[in-house]
mmCIF file with all atom_site columns, C-alpha atoms in Angstrom:
data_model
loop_
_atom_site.group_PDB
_atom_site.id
_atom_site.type_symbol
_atom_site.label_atom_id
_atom_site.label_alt_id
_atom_site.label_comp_id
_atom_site.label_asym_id
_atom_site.label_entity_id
_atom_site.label_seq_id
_atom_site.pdbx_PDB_ins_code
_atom_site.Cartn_x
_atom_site.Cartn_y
_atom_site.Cartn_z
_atom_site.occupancy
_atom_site.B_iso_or_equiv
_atom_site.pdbx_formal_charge
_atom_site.auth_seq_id
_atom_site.auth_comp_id
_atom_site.auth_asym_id
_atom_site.auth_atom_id
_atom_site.pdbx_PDB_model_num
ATOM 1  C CA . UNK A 1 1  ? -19.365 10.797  1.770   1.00 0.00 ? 28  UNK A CA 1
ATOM 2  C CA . UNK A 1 2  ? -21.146 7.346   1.761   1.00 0.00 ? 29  UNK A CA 1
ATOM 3  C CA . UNK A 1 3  ? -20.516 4.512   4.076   1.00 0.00 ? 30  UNK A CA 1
ATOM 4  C CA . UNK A 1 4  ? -18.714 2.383   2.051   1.00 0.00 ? 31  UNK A CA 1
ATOM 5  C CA . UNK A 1 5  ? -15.085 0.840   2.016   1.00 0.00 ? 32  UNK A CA 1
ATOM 6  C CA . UNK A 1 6  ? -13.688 2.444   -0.661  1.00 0.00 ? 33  UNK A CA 1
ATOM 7  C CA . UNK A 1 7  ? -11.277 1.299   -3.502  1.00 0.00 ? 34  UNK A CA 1
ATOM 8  C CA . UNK A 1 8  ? -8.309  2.369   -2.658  1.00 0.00 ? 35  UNK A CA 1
ATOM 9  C CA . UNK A 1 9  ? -6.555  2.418   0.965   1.00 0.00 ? 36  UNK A CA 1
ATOM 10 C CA . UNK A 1 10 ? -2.792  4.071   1.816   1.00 0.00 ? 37  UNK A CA 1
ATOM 11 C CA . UNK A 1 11 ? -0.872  3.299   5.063   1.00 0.00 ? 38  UNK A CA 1
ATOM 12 C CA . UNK A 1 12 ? 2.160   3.927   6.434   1.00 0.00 ? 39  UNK A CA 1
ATOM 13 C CA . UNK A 1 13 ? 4.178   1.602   8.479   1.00 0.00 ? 40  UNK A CA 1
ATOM 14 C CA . UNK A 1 14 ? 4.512   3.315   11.837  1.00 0.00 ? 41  UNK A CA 1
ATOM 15 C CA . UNK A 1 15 ? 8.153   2.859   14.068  1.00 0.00 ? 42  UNK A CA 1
ATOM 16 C CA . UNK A 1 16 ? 8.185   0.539   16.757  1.00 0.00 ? 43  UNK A CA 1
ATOM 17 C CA . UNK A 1 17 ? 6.837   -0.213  19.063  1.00 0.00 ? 44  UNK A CA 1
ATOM 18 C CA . UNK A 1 18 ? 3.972   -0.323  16.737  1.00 0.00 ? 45  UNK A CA 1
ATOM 19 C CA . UNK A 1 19 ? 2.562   -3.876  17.062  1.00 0.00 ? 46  UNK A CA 1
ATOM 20 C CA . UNK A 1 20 ? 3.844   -6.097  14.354  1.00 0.00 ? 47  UNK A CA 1
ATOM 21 C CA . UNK A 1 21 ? -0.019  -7.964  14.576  1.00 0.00 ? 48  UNK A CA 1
ATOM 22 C CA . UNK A 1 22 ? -1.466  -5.300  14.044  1.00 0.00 ? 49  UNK A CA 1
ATOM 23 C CA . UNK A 1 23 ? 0.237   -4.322  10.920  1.00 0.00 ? 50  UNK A CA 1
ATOM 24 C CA . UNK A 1 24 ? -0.565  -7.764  9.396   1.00 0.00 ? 51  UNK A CA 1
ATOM 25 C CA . UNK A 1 25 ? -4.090  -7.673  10.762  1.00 0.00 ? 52  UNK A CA 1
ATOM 26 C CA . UNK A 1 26 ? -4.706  -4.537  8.769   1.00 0.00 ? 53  UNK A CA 1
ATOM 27 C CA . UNK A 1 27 ? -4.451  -6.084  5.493   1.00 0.00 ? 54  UNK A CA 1
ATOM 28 C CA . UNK A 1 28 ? -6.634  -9.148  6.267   1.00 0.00 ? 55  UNK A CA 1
ATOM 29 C CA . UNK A 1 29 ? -9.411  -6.837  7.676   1.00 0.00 ? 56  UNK A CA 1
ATOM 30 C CA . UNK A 1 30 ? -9.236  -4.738  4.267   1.00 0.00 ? 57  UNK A CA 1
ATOM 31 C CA . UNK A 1 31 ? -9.433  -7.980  2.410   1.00 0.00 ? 58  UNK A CA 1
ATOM 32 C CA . UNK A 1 32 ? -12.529 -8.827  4.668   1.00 0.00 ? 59  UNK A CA 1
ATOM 33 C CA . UNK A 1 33 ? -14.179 -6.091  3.042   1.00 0.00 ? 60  UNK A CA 1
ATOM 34 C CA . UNK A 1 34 ? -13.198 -6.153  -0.249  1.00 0.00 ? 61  UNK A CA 1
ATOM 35 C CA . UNK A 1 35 ? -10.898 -3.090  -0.310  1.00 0.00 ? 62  UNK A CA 1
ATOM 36 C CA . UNK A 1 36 ? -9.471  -3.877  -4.206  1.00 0.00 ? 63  UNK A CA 1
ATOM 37 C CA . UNK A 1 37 ? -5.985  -2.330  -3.697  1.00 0.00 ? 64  UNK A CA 1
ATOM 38 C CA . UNK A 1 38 ? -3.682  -1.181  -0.749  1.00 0.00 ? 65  UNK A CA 1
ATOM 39 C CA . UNK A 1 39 ? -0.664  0.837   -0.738  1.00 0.00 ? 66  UNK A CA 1
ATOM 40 C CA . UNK A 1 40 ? 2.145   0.524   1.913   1.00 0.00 ? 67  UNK A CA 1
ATOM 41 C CA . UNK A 1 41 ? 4.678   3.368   2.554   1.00 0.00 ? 68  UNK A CA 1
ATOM 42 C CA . UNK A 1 42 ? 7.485   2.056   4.206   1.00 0.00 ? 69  UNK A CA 1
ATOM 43 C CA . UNK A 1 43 ? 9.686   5.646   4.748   1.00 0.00 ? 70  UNK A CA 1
ATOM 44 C CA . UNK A 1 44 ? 12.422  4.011   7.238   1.00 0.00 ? 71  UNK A CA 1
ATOM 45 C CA . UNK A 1 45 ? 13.161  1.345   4.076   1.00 0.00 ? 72  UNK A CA 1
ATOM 46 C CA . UNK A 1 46 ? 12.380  3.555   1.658   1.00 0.00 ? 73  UNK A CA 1
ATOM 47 C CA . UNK A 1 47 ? 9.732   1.321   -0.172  1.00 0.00 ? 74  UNK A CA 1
ATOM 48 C CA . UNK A 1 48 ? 6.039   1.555   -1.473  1.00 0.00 ? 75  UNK A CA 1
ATOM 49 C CA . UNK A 1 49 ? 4.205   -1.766  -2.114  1.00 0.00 ? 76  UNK A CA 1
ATOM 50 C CA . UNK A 1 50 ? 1.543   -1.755  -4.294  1.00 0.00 ? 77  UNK A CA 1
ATOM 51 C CA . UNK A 1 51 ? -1.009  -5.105  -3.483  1.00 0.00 ? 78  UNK A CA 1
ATOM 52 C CA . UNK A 1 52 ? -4.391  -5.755  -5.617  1.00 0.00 ? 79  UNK A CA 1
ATOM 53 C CA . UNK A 1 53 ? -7.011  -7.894  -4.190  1.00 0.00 ? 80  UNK A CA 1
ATOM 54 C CA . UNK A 1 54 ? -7.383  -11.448 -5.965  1.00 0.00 ? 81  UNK A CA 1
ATOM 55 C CA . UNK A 1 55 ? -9.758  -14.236 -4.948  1.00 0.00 ? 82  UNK A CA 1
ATOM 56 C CA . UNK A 1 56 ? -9.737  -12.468 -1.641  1.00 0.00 ? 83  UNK A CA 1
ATOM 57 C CA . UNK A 1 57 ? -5.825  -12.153 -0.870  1.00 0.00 ? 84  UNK A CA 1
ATOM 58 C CA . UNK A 1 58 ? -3.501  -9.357  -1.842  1.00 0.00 ? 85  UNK A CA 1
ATOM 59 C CA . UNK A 1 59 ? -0.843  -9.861  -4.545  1.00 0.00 ? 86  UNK A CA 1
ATOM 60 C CA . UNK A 1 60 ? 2.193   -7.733  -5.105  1.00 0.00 ? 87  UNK A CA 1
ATOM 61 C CA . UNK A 1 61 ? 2.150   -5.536  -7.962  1.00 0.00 ? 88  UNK A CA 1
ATOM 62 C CA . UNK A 1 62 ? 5.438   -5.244  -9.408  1.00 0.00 ? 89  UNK A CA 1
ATOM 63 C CA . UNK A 1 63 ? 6.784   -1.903  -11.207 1.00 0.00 ? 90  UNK A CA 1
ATOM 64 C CA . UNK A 1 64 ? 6.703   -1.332  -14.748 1.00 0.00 ? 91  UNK A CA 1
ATOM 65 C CA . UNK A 1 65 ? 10.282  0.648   -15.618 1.00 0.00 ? 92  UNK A CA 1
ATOM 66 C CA . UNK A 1 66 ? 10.239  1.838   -11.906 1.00 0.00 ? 93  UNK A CA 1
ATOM 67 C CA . UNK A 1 67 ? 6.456   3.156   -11.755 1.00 0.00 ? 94  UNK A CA 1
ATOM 68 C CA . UNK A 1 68 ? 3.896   1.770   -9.678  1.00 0.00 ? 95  UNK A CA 1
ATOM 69 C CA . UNK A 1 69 ? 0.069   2.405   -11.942 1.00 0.00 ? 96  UNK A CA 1
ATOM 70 C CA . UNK A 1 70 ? -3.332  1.822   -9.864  1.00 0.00 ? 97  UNK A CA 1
ATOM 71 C CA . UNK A 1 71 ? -5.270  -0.889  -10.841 1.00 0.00 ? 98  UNK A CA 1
ATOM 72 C CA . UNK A 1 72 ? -8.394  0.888   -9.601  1.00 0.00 ? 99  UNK A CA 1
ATOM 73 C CA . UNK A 1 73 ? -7.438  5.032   -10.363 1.00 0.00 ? 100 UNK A CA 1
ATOM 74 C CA . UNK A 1 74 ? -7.468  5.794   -13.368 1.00 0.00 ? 101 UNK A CA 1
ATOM 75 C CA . UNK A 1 75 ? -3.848  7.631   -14.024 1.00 0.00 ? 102 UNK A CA 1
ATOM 76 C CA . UNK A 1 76 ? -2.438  7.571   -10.645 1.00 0.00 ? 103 UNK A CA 1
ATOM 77 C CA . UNK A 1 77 ? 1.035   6.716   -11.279 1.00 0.00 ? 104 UNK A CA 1
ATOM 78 C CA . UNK A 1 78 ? 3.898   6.867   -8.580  1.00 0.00 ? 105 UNK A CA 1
ATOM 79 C CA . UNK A 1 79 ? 7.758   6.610   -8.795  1.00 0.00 ? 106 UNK A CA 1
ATOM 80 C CA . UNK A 1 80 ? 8.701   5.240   -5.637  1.00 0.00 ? 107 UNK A CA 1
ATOM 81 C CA . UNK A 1 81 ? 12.365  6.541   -5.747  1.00 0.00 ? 108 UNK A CA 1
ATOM 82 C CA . UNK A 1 82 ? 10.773  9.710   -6.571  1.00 0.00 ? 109 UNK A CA 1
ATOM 83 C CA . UNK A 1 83 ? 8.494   9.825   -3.643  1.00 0.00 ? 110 UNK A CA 1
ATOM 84 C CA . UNK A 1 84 ? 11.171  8.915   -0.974  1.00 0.00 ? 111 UNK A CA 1
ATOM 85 C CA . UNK A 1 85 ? 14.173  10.935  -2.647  1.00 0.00 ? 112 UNK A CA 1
ATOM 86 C CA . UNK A 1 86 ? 14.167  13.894  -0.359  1.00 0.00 ? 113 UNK A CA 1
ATOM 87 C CA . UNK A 1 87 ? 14.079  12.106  2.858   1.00 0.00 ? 114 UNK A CA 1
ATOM 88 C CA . UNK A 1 88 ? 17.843  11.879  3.847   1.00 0.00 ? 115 UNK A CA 1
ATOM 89 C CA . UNK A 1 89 ? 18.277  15.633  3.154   1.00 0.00 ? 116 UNK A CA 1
#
């Protein structure tokens, strides 16, 4: 694999006492380096964010009918509910 950033980055939001800094410092240093989207599972909500990079700062990408679509892969599509439907069994 090369040594670059990548286009697409997916991260979890660990429990507390995970620093709340250092989950808002993650996005900035991605920014930094020009990651061009960033996906946040959020299982204890249940929610997925999807944010594209523009003019250097992340936007929220809202659903279309429920699905979440990449703006940088080609056919990945994700239903949140979907994704986070079997976690209270």
């Amino acid at each position: 694999a090369g040594g670059g950033t990548g286009h697409l980055r997916v991260a979890t939001n660990p429990p507390p006492p995970y620093p709340l800094t250092a989950r808002m410092k993650r996005p900035c240093l991605y920014a930094e380096f020009g990651v061009p989207e960033y996906w946040i599972g959020d299982p204890d909500s249940p929610a997925l964010t999807l944010l594209t990079l523009r003019s250097g700062v992340y936007v929220s990408v809202e659903p279309e009918n429920g699905l979440l679509r990449s703006t940088v892969v080609p056919g990945l599509v994700i239903d949140p509910a979907a994704l986070f439907a079997d976690l209270d069994e």
